JSON list of C-alpha atoms in Angstrom, two decimals:
[
{"chain": "A", "resi": 106, "resn": "THR", "atom": "CA", "xyz": [-183.67, 18.20, 22.12]},
{"chain": "A", "resi": 107, "resn": "GLN", "atom": "CA", "xyz": [-183.67, 14.57, 23.21]},
{"chain": "A", "resi": 108, "resn": "THR", "atom": "CA", "xyz": [-181.27, 13.76, 26.02]},
{"chain": "A", "resi": 109, "resn": "ILE", "atom": "CA", "xyz": [-180.34, 10.57, 27.77]},
{"chain": "A", "resi": 110, "resn": "GLU", "atom": "CA", "xyz": [-180.96, 10.06, 31.45]},
{"chain": "A", "resi": 111, "resn": "GLY", "atom": "CA", "xyz": [-178.23, 11.98, 33.23]},
{"chain": "A", "resi": 112, "resn": "GLY", "atom": "CA", "xyz": [-177.42, 13.90, 30.04]},
{"chain": "A", "resi": 113, "resn": "PRO", "atom": "CA", "xyz": [-177.51, 17.67, 29.72]},
{"chain": "A", "resi": 114, "resn": "GLY", "atom": "CA", "xyz": [-180.72, 19.58, 29.38]},
{"chain": "A", "resi": 115, "resn": "PRO", "atom": "CA", "xyz": [-180.78, 22.96, 27.65]},
{"chain": "A", "resi": 116, "resn": "ASP", "atom": "CA", "xyz": [-180.19, 24.72, 30.98]},
{"chain": "A", "resi": 117, "resn": "ASP", "atom": "CA", "xyz": [-177.09, 22.60, 31.65]},
{"chain": "A", "resi": 118, "resn": "LEU", "atom": "CA", "xyz": [-175.21, 23.72, 28.56]},
{"chain": "A", "resi": 119, "resn": "VAL", "atom": "CA", "xyz": [-172.74, 26.57, 28.83]},
{"chain": "A", "resi": 120, "resn": "TRP", "atom": "CA", "xyz": [-171.60, 28.42, 25.74]},
{"chain": "A", "resi": 121, "resn": "ALA", "atom": "CA", "xyz": [-167.79, 28.44, 25.67]},
{"chain": "A", "resi": 122, "resn": "LEU", "atom": "CA", "xyz": [-167.73, 32.00, 24.25]},
{"chain": "A", "resi": 123, "resn": "VAL", "atom": "CA", "xyz": [-166.24, 30.66, 21.03]},
{"chain": "A", "resi": 124, "resn": "SER", "atom": "CA", "xyz": [-168.33, 29.84, 18.00]},
{"chain": "A", "resi": 125, "resn": "ALA", "atom": "CA", "xyz": [-168.06, 26.29, 16.74]},
{"chain": "A", "resi": 126, "resn": "ASP", "atom": "CA", "xyz": [-166.79, 27.58, 13.38]},
{"chain": "A", "resi": 127, "resn": "ALA", "atom": "CA", "xyz": [-163.84, 29.25, 15.12]},
{"chain": "A", "resi": 128, "resn": "VAL", "atom": "CA", "xyz": [-162.55, 25.79, 16.11]},
{"chain": "A", "resi": 129, "resn": "PRO", "atom": "CA", "xyz": [-162.17, 23.96, 12.78]},
{"chain": "A", "resi": 130, "resn": "PRO", "atom": "CA", "xyz": [-161.45, 20.24, 13.08]},
{"chain": "A", "resi": 131, "resn": "LEU", "atom": "CA", "xyz": [-158.46, 18.64, 11.40]},
{"chain": "A", "resi": 132, "resn": "VAL", "atom": "CA", "xyz": [-159.33, 15.83, 9.01]},
{"chain": "A", "resi": 133, "resn": "ASP", "atom": "CA", "xyz": [-156.61, 13.42, 7.90]},
{"chain": "A", "resi": 134, "resn": "PRO", "atom": "CA", "xyz": [-153.87, 15.93, 8.76]},
{"chain": "A", "resi": 135, "resn": "PRO", "atom": "CA", "xyz": [-150.40, 15.47, 7.30]},
{"chain": "A", "resi": 136, "resn": "THR", "atom": "CA", "xyz": [-147.77, 13.87, 9.52]},
{"chain": "A", "resi": 137, "resn": "VAL", "atom": "CA", "xyz": [-143.99, 13.65, 9.48]},
{"chain": "A", "resi": 138, "resn": "HIS", "atom": "CA", "xyz": [-141.64, 10.96, 10.71]},
{"chain": "A", "resi": 139, "resn": "ARG", "atom": "CA", "xyz": [-140.21, 11.84, 14.12]},
{"chain": "A", "resi": 140, "resn": "VAL", "atom": "CA", "xyz": [-136.75, 12.52, 12.66]},
{"chain": "A", "resi": 141, "resn": "GLU", "atom": "CA", "xyz": [-138.25, 15.13, 10.28]},
{"chain": "A", "resi": 142, "resn": "GLU", "atom": "CA", "xyz": [-139.99, 17.04, 13.09]},
{"chain": "A", "resi": 143, "resn": "ARG", "atom": "CA", "xyz": [-138.41, 20.49, 13.70]},
{"chain": "A", "resi": 144, "resn": "TYR", "atom": "CA", "xyz": [-140.88, 22.43, 15.86]},
{"chain": "A", "resi": 145, "resn": "LEU", "atom": "CA", "xyz": [-141.35, 20.57, 19.14]},
{"chain": "A", "resi": 146, "resn": "ALA", "atom": "CA", "xyz": [-139.33, 21.01, 22.32]},
{"chain": "A", "resi": 147, "resn": "SER", "atom": "CA", "xyz": [-138.82, 17.86, 24.36]},
{"chain": "A", "resi": 148, "resn": "SER", "atom": "CA", "xyz": [-141.05, 19.32, 27.12]},
{"chain": "A", "resi": 149, "resn": "ASN", "atom": "CA", "xyz": [-144.04, 19.99, 24.81]},
{"chain": "A", "resi": 150, "resn": "VAL", "atom": "CA", "xyz": [-147.19, 18.04, 25.67]},
{"chain": "A", "resi": 151, "resn": "VAL", "atom": "CA", "xyz": [-148.38, 15.43, 23.18]},
{"chain": "A", "resi": 152, "resn": "PHE", "atom": "CA", "xyz": [-151.20, 12.94, 23.21]},
{"chain": "A", "resi": 153, "resn": "GLY", "atom": "CA", "xyz": [-150.00, 9.63, 21.84]},
{"chain": "A", "resi": 154, "resn": "VAL", "atom": "CA", "xyz": [-151.70, 6.56, 20.47]},
{"chain": "A", "resi": 155, "resn": "LEU", "atom": "CA", "xyz": [-150.24, 3.22, 19.43]},
{"chain": "A", "resi": 156, "resn": "ILE", "atom": "CA", "xyz": [-152.39, 1.16, 17.05]},
{"chain": "A", "resi": 157, "resn": "ASP", "atom": "CA", "xyz": [-151.13, -2.23, 15.92]},
{"chain": "A", "resi": 158, "resn": "GLY", "atom": "CA", "xyz": [-147.51, -1.12, 16.21]},
{"chain": "A", "resi": 159, "resn": "GLU", "atom": "CA", "xyz": [-147.90, 2.32, 14.62]},
{"chain": "A", "resi": 160, "resn": "ALA", "atom": "CA", "xyz": [-147.23, 5.27, 16.95]},
{"chain": "A", "resi": 161, "resn": "ARG", "atom": "CA", "xyz": [-148.78, 8.71, 16.34]},
{"chain": "A", "resi": 162, "resn": "ALA", "atom": "CA", "xyz": [-148.34, 11.87, 18.42]},
{"chain": "A", "resi": 163, "resn": "TYR", "atom": "CA", "xyz": [-150.81, 14.76, 18.51]},
{"chain": "A", "resi": 164, "resn": "PRO", "atom": "CA", "xyz": [-149.16, 17.89, 19.98]},
{"chain": "A", "resi": 165, "resn": "GLU", "atom": "CA", "xyz": [-151.38, 19.89, 22.31]},
{"chain": "A", "resi": 166, "resn": "ARG", "atom": "CA", "xyz": [-150.13, 23.07, 20.69]},
{"chain": "A", "resi": 167, "resn": "ILE", "atom": "CA", "xyz": [-151.89, 21.97, 17.46]},
{"chain": "A", "resi": 168, "resn": "ILE", "atom": "CA", "xyz": [-154.96, 20.12, 18.71]},
{"chain": "A", "resi": 169, "resn": "GLY", "atom": "CA", "xyz": [-155.71, 22.99, 21.10]},
{"chain": "A", "resi": 170, "resn": "TRP", "atom": "CA", "xyz": [-156.64, 25.13, 18.07]},
{"chain": "A", "resi": 171, "resn": "HIS", "atom": "CA", "xyz": [-158.81, 22.46, 16.47]},
{"chain": "A", "resi": 172, "resn": "GLY", "atom": "CA", "xyz": [-160.41, 20.47, 19.30]},
{"chain": "A", "resi": 173, "resn": "SER", "atom": "CA", "xyz": [-161.04, 17.47, 17.08]},
{"chain": "A", "resi": 174, "resn": "ILE", "atom": "CA", "xyz": [-158.80, 15.46, 14.80]},
{"chain": "A", "resi": 175, "resn": "THR", "atom": "CA", "xyz": [-160.12, 12.75, 12.53]},
{"chain": "A", "resi": 176, "resn": "ASP", "atom": "CA", "xyz": [-157.28, 10.50, 11.47]},
{"chain": "A", "resi": 177, "resn": "THR", "atom": "CA", "xyz": [-156.38, 7.03, 10.26]},
{"chain": "A", "resi": 178, "resn": "VAL", "atom": "CA", "xyz": [-153.58, 5.18, 12.04]},
{"chain": "A", "resi": 179, "resn": "ASN", "atom": "CA", "xyz": [-152.45, 1.86, 10.60]},
{"chain": "A", "resi": 180, "resn": "GLY", "atom": "CA", "xyz": [-155.76, 1.53, 8.75]},
{"chain": "A", "resi": 181, "resn": "VAL", "atom": "CA", "xyz": [-157.91, 2.27, 11.81]},
{"chain": "A", "resi": 182, "resn": "GLY", "atom": "CA", "xyz": [-160.13, 5.35, 11.74]},
{"chain": "A", "resi": 183, "resn": "ILE", "atom": "CA", "xyz": [-159.97, 7.35, 14.97]},
{"chain": "A", "resi": 184, "resn": "VAL", "atom": "CA", "xyz": [-161.11, 10.66, 16.37]},
{"chain": "A", "resi": 185, "resn": "VAL", "atom": "CA", "xyz": [-159.03, 12.57, 18.92]},
{"chain": "A", "resi": 186, "resn": "TRP", "atom": "CA", "xyz": [-160.95, 15.01, 21.10]},
{"chain": "A", "resi": 187, "resn": "HIS", "atom": "CA", "xyz": [-159.16, 17.65, 23.10]},
{"chain": "A", "resi": 188, "resn": "CYS", "atom": "CA", "xyz": [-160.73, 19.32, 26.10]},
{"chain": "A", "resi": 189, "resn": "ALA", "atom": "CA", "xyz": [-158.96, 22.61, 26.80]},
{"chain": "A", "resi": 190, "resn": "VAL", "atom": "CA", "xyz": [-160.96, 23.04, 30.00]},
{"chain": "A", "resi": 191, "resn": "CYS", "atom": "CA", "xyz": [-159.70, 19.80, 31.58]},
{"chain": "A", "resi": 192, "resn": "GLY", "atom": "CA", "xyz": [-156.33, 19.69, 29.76]},
{"chain": "A", "resi": 193, "resn": "GLY", "atom": "CA", "xyz": [-156.78, 16.20, 28.40]},
{"chain": "A", "resi": 194, "resn": "ALA", "atom": "CA", "xyz": [-157.58, 14.37, 25.24]},
{"chain": "A", "resi": 195, "resn": "ALA", "atom": "CA", "xyz": [-159.34, 11.11, 24.48]},
{"chain": "A", "resi": 196, "resn": "VAL", "atom": "CA", "xyz": [-159.01, 8.87, 21.46]},
{"chain": "A", "resi": 197, "resn": "PHE", "atom": "CA", "xyz": [-161.97, 6.88, 20.13]},
{"chain": "A", "resi": 198, "resn": "ASN", "atom": "CA", "xyz": [-162.67, 4.58, 17.20]},
{"chain": "A", "resi": 199, "resn": "ARG", "atom": "CA", "xyz": [-164.33, 6.68, 14.54]},
{"chain": "A", "resi": 200, "resn": "VAL", "atom": "CA", "xyz": [-167.00, 4.05, 13.83]},
{"chain": "A", "resi": 201, "resn": "ALA", "atom": "CA", "xyz": [-169.74, 4.35, 16.45]},
{"chain": "A", "resi": 202, "resn": "SER", "atom": "CA", "xyz": [-171.56, 1.51, 18.23]},
{"chain": "A", "resi": 203, "resn": "ASN", "atom": "CA", "xyz": [-174.27, 1.62, 15.55]},
{"chain": "A", "resi": 204, "resn": "GLY", "atom": "CA", "xyz": [-171.72, 0.91, 12.80]},
{"chain": "A", "resi": 205, "resn": "VAL", "atom": "CA", "xyz": [-171.77, 4.45, 11.38]},
{"chain": "A", "resi": 206, "resn": "SER", "atom": "CA", "xyz": [-168.78, 6.78, 11.03]},
{"chain": "A", "resi": 207, "resn": "TYR", "atom": "CA", "xyz": [-169.66, 10.39, 11.86]},
{"chain": "A", "resi": 208, "resn": "THR", "atom": "CA", "xyz": [-168.05, 13.73, 11.05]},
{"chain": "A", "resi": 209, "resn": "PHE", "atom": "CA", "xyz": [-167.25, 15.60, 14.25]},
{"chain": "A", "resi": 210, "resn": "LYS", "atom": "CA", "xyz": [-166.50, 19.19, 15.18]},
{"chain": "A", "resi": 211, "resn": "SER", "atom": "CA", "xyz": [-166.61, 21.33, 18.30]},
{"chain": "A", "resi": 212, "resn": "SER", "atom": "CA", "xyz": [-170.13, 22.35, 19.30]},
{"chain": "A", "resi": 213, "resn": "GLY", "atom": "CA", "xyz": [-169.13, 25.51, 21.15]},
{"chain": "A", "resi": 214, "resn": "TYR", "atom": "CA", "xyz": [-170.79, 24.13, 24.30]},
{"chain": "A", "resi": 215, "resn": "VAL", "atom": "CA", "xyz": [-169.44, 22.87, 27.61]},
{"chain": "A", "resi": 216, "resn": "TRP", "atom": "CA", "xyz": [-171.26, 20.55, 29.99]},
{"chain": "A", "resi": 217, "resn": "GLU", "atom": "CA", "xyz": [-169.97, 19.82, 33.50]},
{"chain": "A", "resi": 218, "resn": "SER", "atom": "CA", "xyz": [-166.64, 21.46, 32.58]},
{"chain": "A", "resi": 219, "resn": "ARG", "atom": "CA", "xyz": [-166.19, 19.22, 29.53]},
{"chain": "A", "resi": 220, "resn": "ARG", "atom": "CA", "xyz": [-166.19, 20.24, 25.89]},
{"chain": "A", "resi": 221, "resn": "LEU", "atom": "CA", "xyz": [-169.02, 18.80, 23.81]},
{"chain": "A", "resi": 222, "resn": "PHE", "atom": "CA", "xyz": [-168.67, 17.86, 20.18]},
{"chain": "A", "resi": 223, "resn": "THR", "atom": "CA", "xyz": [-171.37, 17.57, 17.54]},
{"chain": "A", "resi": 224, "resn": "ASP", "atom": "CA", "xyz": [-171.71, 15.34, 14.55]},
{"chain": "A", "resi": 225, "resn": "GLU", "atom": "CA", "xyz": [-172.61, 16.98, 11.26]},
{"chain": "A", "resi": 226, "resn": "GLU", "atom": "CA", "xyz": [-174.96, 14.19, 10.23]},
{"chain": "A", "resi": 227, "resn": "THR", "atom": "CA", "xyz": [-177.52, 14.39, 13.10]},
{"chain": "A", "resi": 228, "resn": "GLY", "atom": "CA", "xyz": [-176.50, 17.39, 15.22]},
{"chain": "A", "resi": 229, "resn": "SER", "atom": "CA", "xyz": [-176.25, 15.20, 18.33]},
{"chain": "A", "resi": 230, "resn": "LEU", "atom": "CA", "xyz": [-173.97, 16.37, 21.13]},
{"chain": "A", "resi": 231, "resn": "TRP", "atom": "CA", "xyz": [-171.14, 14.05, 22.24]},
{"chain": "A", "resi": 232, "resn": "ASP", "atom": "CA", "xyz": [-169.23, 14.00, 25.52]},
{"chain": "A", "resi": 233, "resn": "ALA", "atom": "CA", "xyz": [-165.46, 14.28, 25.00]},
{"chain": "A", "resi": 234, "resn": "VAL", "atom": "CA", "xyz": [-164.71, 12.18, 28.08]},
{"chain": "A", "resi": 235, "resn": "SER", "atom": "CA", "xyz": [-167.08, 9.20, 27.73]},
{"chain": "A", "resi": 236, "resn": "GLY", "atom": "CA", "xyz": [-167.46, 9.19, 23.94]},
{"chain": "A", "resi": 237, "resn": "ARG", "atom": "CA", "xyz": [-171.22, 8.86, 24.16]},
{"chain": "A", "resi": 238, "resn": "ALA", "atom": "CA", "xyz": [-173.91, 10.92, 22.52]},
{"chain": "A", "resi": 239, "resn": "VAL", "atom": "CA", "xyz": [-175.55, 12.86, 25.36]},
{"chain": "A", "resi": 240, "resn": "ALA", "atom": "CA", "xyz": [-178.19, 14.92, 23.52]},
{"chain": "A", "resi": 241, "resn": "GLY", "atom": "CA", "xyz": [-180.01, 14.59, 20.21]},
{"chain": "A", "resi": 242, "resn": "PRO", "atom": "CA", "xyz": [-181.26, 11.61, 18.24]},
{"chain": "A", "resi": 243, "resn": "LEU", "atom": "CA", "xyz": [-178.11, 9.51, 18.77]},
{"chain": "A", "resi": 244, "resn": "ALA", "atom": "CA", "xyz": [-178.34, 10.01, 22.54]},
{"chain": "A", "resi": 245, "resn": "GLU", "atom": "CA", "xyz": [-181.86, 8.62, 22.51]},
{"chain": "A", "resi": 246, "resn": "ALA", "atom": "CA", "xyz": [-180.57, 5.63, 20.51]},
{"chain": "A", "resi": 247, "resn": "GLY", "atom": "CA", "xyz": [-177.72, 5.04, 23.02]},
{"chain": "A", "resi": 248, "resn": "VAL", "atom": "CA", "xyz": [-174.93, 5.48, 20.47]},
{"chain": "A", "resi": 249, "resn": "SER", "atom": "CA", "xyz": [-171.35, 5.75, 21.69]},
{"chain": "A", "resi": 250, "resn": "LEU", "atom": "CA", "xyz": [-167.75, 5.52, 20.52]},
{"chain": "A", "resi": 251, "resn": "ARG", "atom": "CA", "xyz": [-165.24, 2.94, 21.76]},
{"chain": "A", "resi": 252, "resn": "LEU", "atom": "CA", "xyz": [-162.38, 4.44, 23.75]},
{"chain": "A", "resi": 253, "resn": "ARG", "atom": "CA", "xyz": [-158.84, 3.60, 22.66]},
{"chain": "A", "resi": 254, "resn": "VAL", "atom": "CA", "xyz": [-155.79, 3.61, 24.88]},
{"chain": "A", "resi": 255, "resn": "SER", "atom": "CA", "xyz": [-153.87, 6.88, 24.67]},
{"chain": "A", "resi": 256, "resn": "VAL", "atom": "CA", "xyz": [-151.35, 8.72, 26.80]},
{"chain": "A", "resi": 257, "resn": "ARG", "atom": "CA", "xyz": [-150.60, 12.32, 27.72]},
{"chain": "A", "resi": 258, "resn": "THR", "atom": "CA", "xyz": [-146.84, 12.74, 27.84]},
{"chain": "A", "resi": 259, "resn": "THR", "atom": "CA", "xyz": [-144.00, 14.94, 26.61]},
{"chain": "A", "resi": 260, "resn": "TRP", "atom": "CA", "xyz": [-142.60, 14.92, 23.11]},
{"chain": "A", "resi": 261, "resn": "GLY", "atom": "CA", "xyz": [-139.20, 13.94, 24.51]},
{"chain": "A", "resi": 262, "resn": "GLU", "atom": "CA", "xyz": [-140.58, 10.82, 26.20]},
{"chain": "A", "resi": 263, "resn": "TRP", "atom": "CA", "xyz": [-142.72, 9.80, 23.22]},
{"chain": "A", "resi": 264, "resn": "ASP", "atom": "CA", "xyz": [-139.94, 10.43, 20.71]},
{"chain": "A", "resi": 265, "resn": "ALA", "atom": "CA", "xyz": [-137.47, 8.32, 22.72]},
{"chain": "A", "resi": 266, "resn": "ARG", "atom": "CA", "xyz": [-139.93, 5.44, 23.01]},
{"chain": "A", "resi": 267, "resn": "TYR", "atom": "CA", "xyz": [-141.10, 5.14, 19.37]},
{"chain": "A", "resi": 268, "resn": "ALA", "atom": "CA", "xyz": [-138.25, 5.23, 16.84]},
{"chain": "A", "resi": 269, "resn": "ASN", "atom": "CA", "xyz": [-140.64, 4.92, 13.88]},
{"chain": "A", "resi": 270, "resn": "GLY", "atom": "CA", "xyz": [-143.35, 7.21, 15.24]},
{"chain": "A", "resi": 271, "resn": "ARG", "atom": "CA", "xyz": [-145.07, 9.97, 13.34]},
{"chain": "A", "resi": 272, "resn": "VAL", "atom": "CA", "xyz": [-146.26, 13.36, 14.55]},
{"chain": "A", "resi": 273, "resn": "LEU", "atom": "CA", "xyz": [-148.56, 16.00, 13.09]},
{"chain": "A", "resi": 274, "resn": "SER", "atom": "CA", "xyz": [-146.96, 18.35, 10.62]},
{"chain": "A", "resi": 275, "resn": "LEU", "atom": "CA", "xyz": [-147.25, 22.11, 11.10]},
{"chain": "A", "resi": 276, "resn": "GLU", "atom": "CA", "xyz": [-148.66, 22.20, 7.56]},
{"chain": "A", "resi": 277, "resn": "THR", "atom": "CA", "xyz": [-152.30, 21.83, 8.71]},
{"chain": "A", "resi": 278, "resn": "GLY", "atom": "CA", "xyz": [-153.87, 24.00, 6.03]},
{"chain": "A", "resi": 279, "resn": "PHE", "atom": "CA", "xyz": [-154.78, 26.63, 8.64]},
{"chain": "A", "resi": 280, "resn": "VAL", "atom": "CA", "xyz": [-153.00, 29.81, 9.70]},
{"chain": "A", "resi": 281, "resn": "ARG", "atom": "CA", "xyz": [-152.56, 29.55, 13.46]},
{"chain": "A", "resi": 282, "resn": "ASP", "atom": "CA", "xyz": [-149.91, 30.40, 16.01]},
{"chain": "A", "resi": 283, "resn": "TYR", "atom": "CA", "xyz": [-148.91, 26.84, 16.86]},
{"chain": "A", "resi": 284, "resn": "SER", "atom": "CA", "xyz": [-146.31, 27.91, 19.41]},
{"chain": "A", "resi": 285, "resn": "GLU", "atom": "CA", "xyz": [-146.50, 26.23, 22.83]},
{"chain": "A", "resi": 286, "resn": "GLY", "atom": "CA", "xyz": [-149.37, 27.60, 24.93]},
{"chain": "A", "resi": 287, "resn": "ALA", "atom": "CA", "xyz": [-150.73, 29.97, 22.25]},
{"chain": "A", "resi": 288, "resn": "SER", "atom": "CA", "xyz": [-154.01, 28.07, 21.78]},
{"chain": "A", "resi": 289, "resn": "LEU", "atom": "CA", "xyz": [-154.76, 28.31, 25.50]},
{"chain": "A", "resi": 290, "resn": "GLY", "atom": "CA", "xyz": [-154.20, 32.06, 25.63]}
]
């Protein structure tokens, strides 16, 4: 496997004890307007993004089961990566620095306490914090994703701030216990 300088070697990767197929990504998941939402408590953690005036919230209780969400907000393709180990999420433009849009999913590996994702097209490993390919052919080519501004907050704070915001629907197409904290158990 090709790695970049400072990237993980095979001995640096830790298997997260969960197969990559057990963490299916969400692709273009359905959303509901904030006034239609009926499952979130005001204290529930969400990761929010505002793109050209459109607000979207990604509840941790959903993204925790999927790790990766590929979405389009106000015409802009994004990928949201959740790192259960560090408790955060990062939002990136879906189109990489080489002009290509990749299909991402969890790799099942952790490096330096951070979840790594893989793209289906090349099998490269991507760092969820920096958005750069750290192993594989895209790492060698120096490919990365551009970070977008996002926030970790509560549903109550996000809901109060964005009157026309949207949030993920519970109708994800998967059978999961999306109650608060269940994905971390």
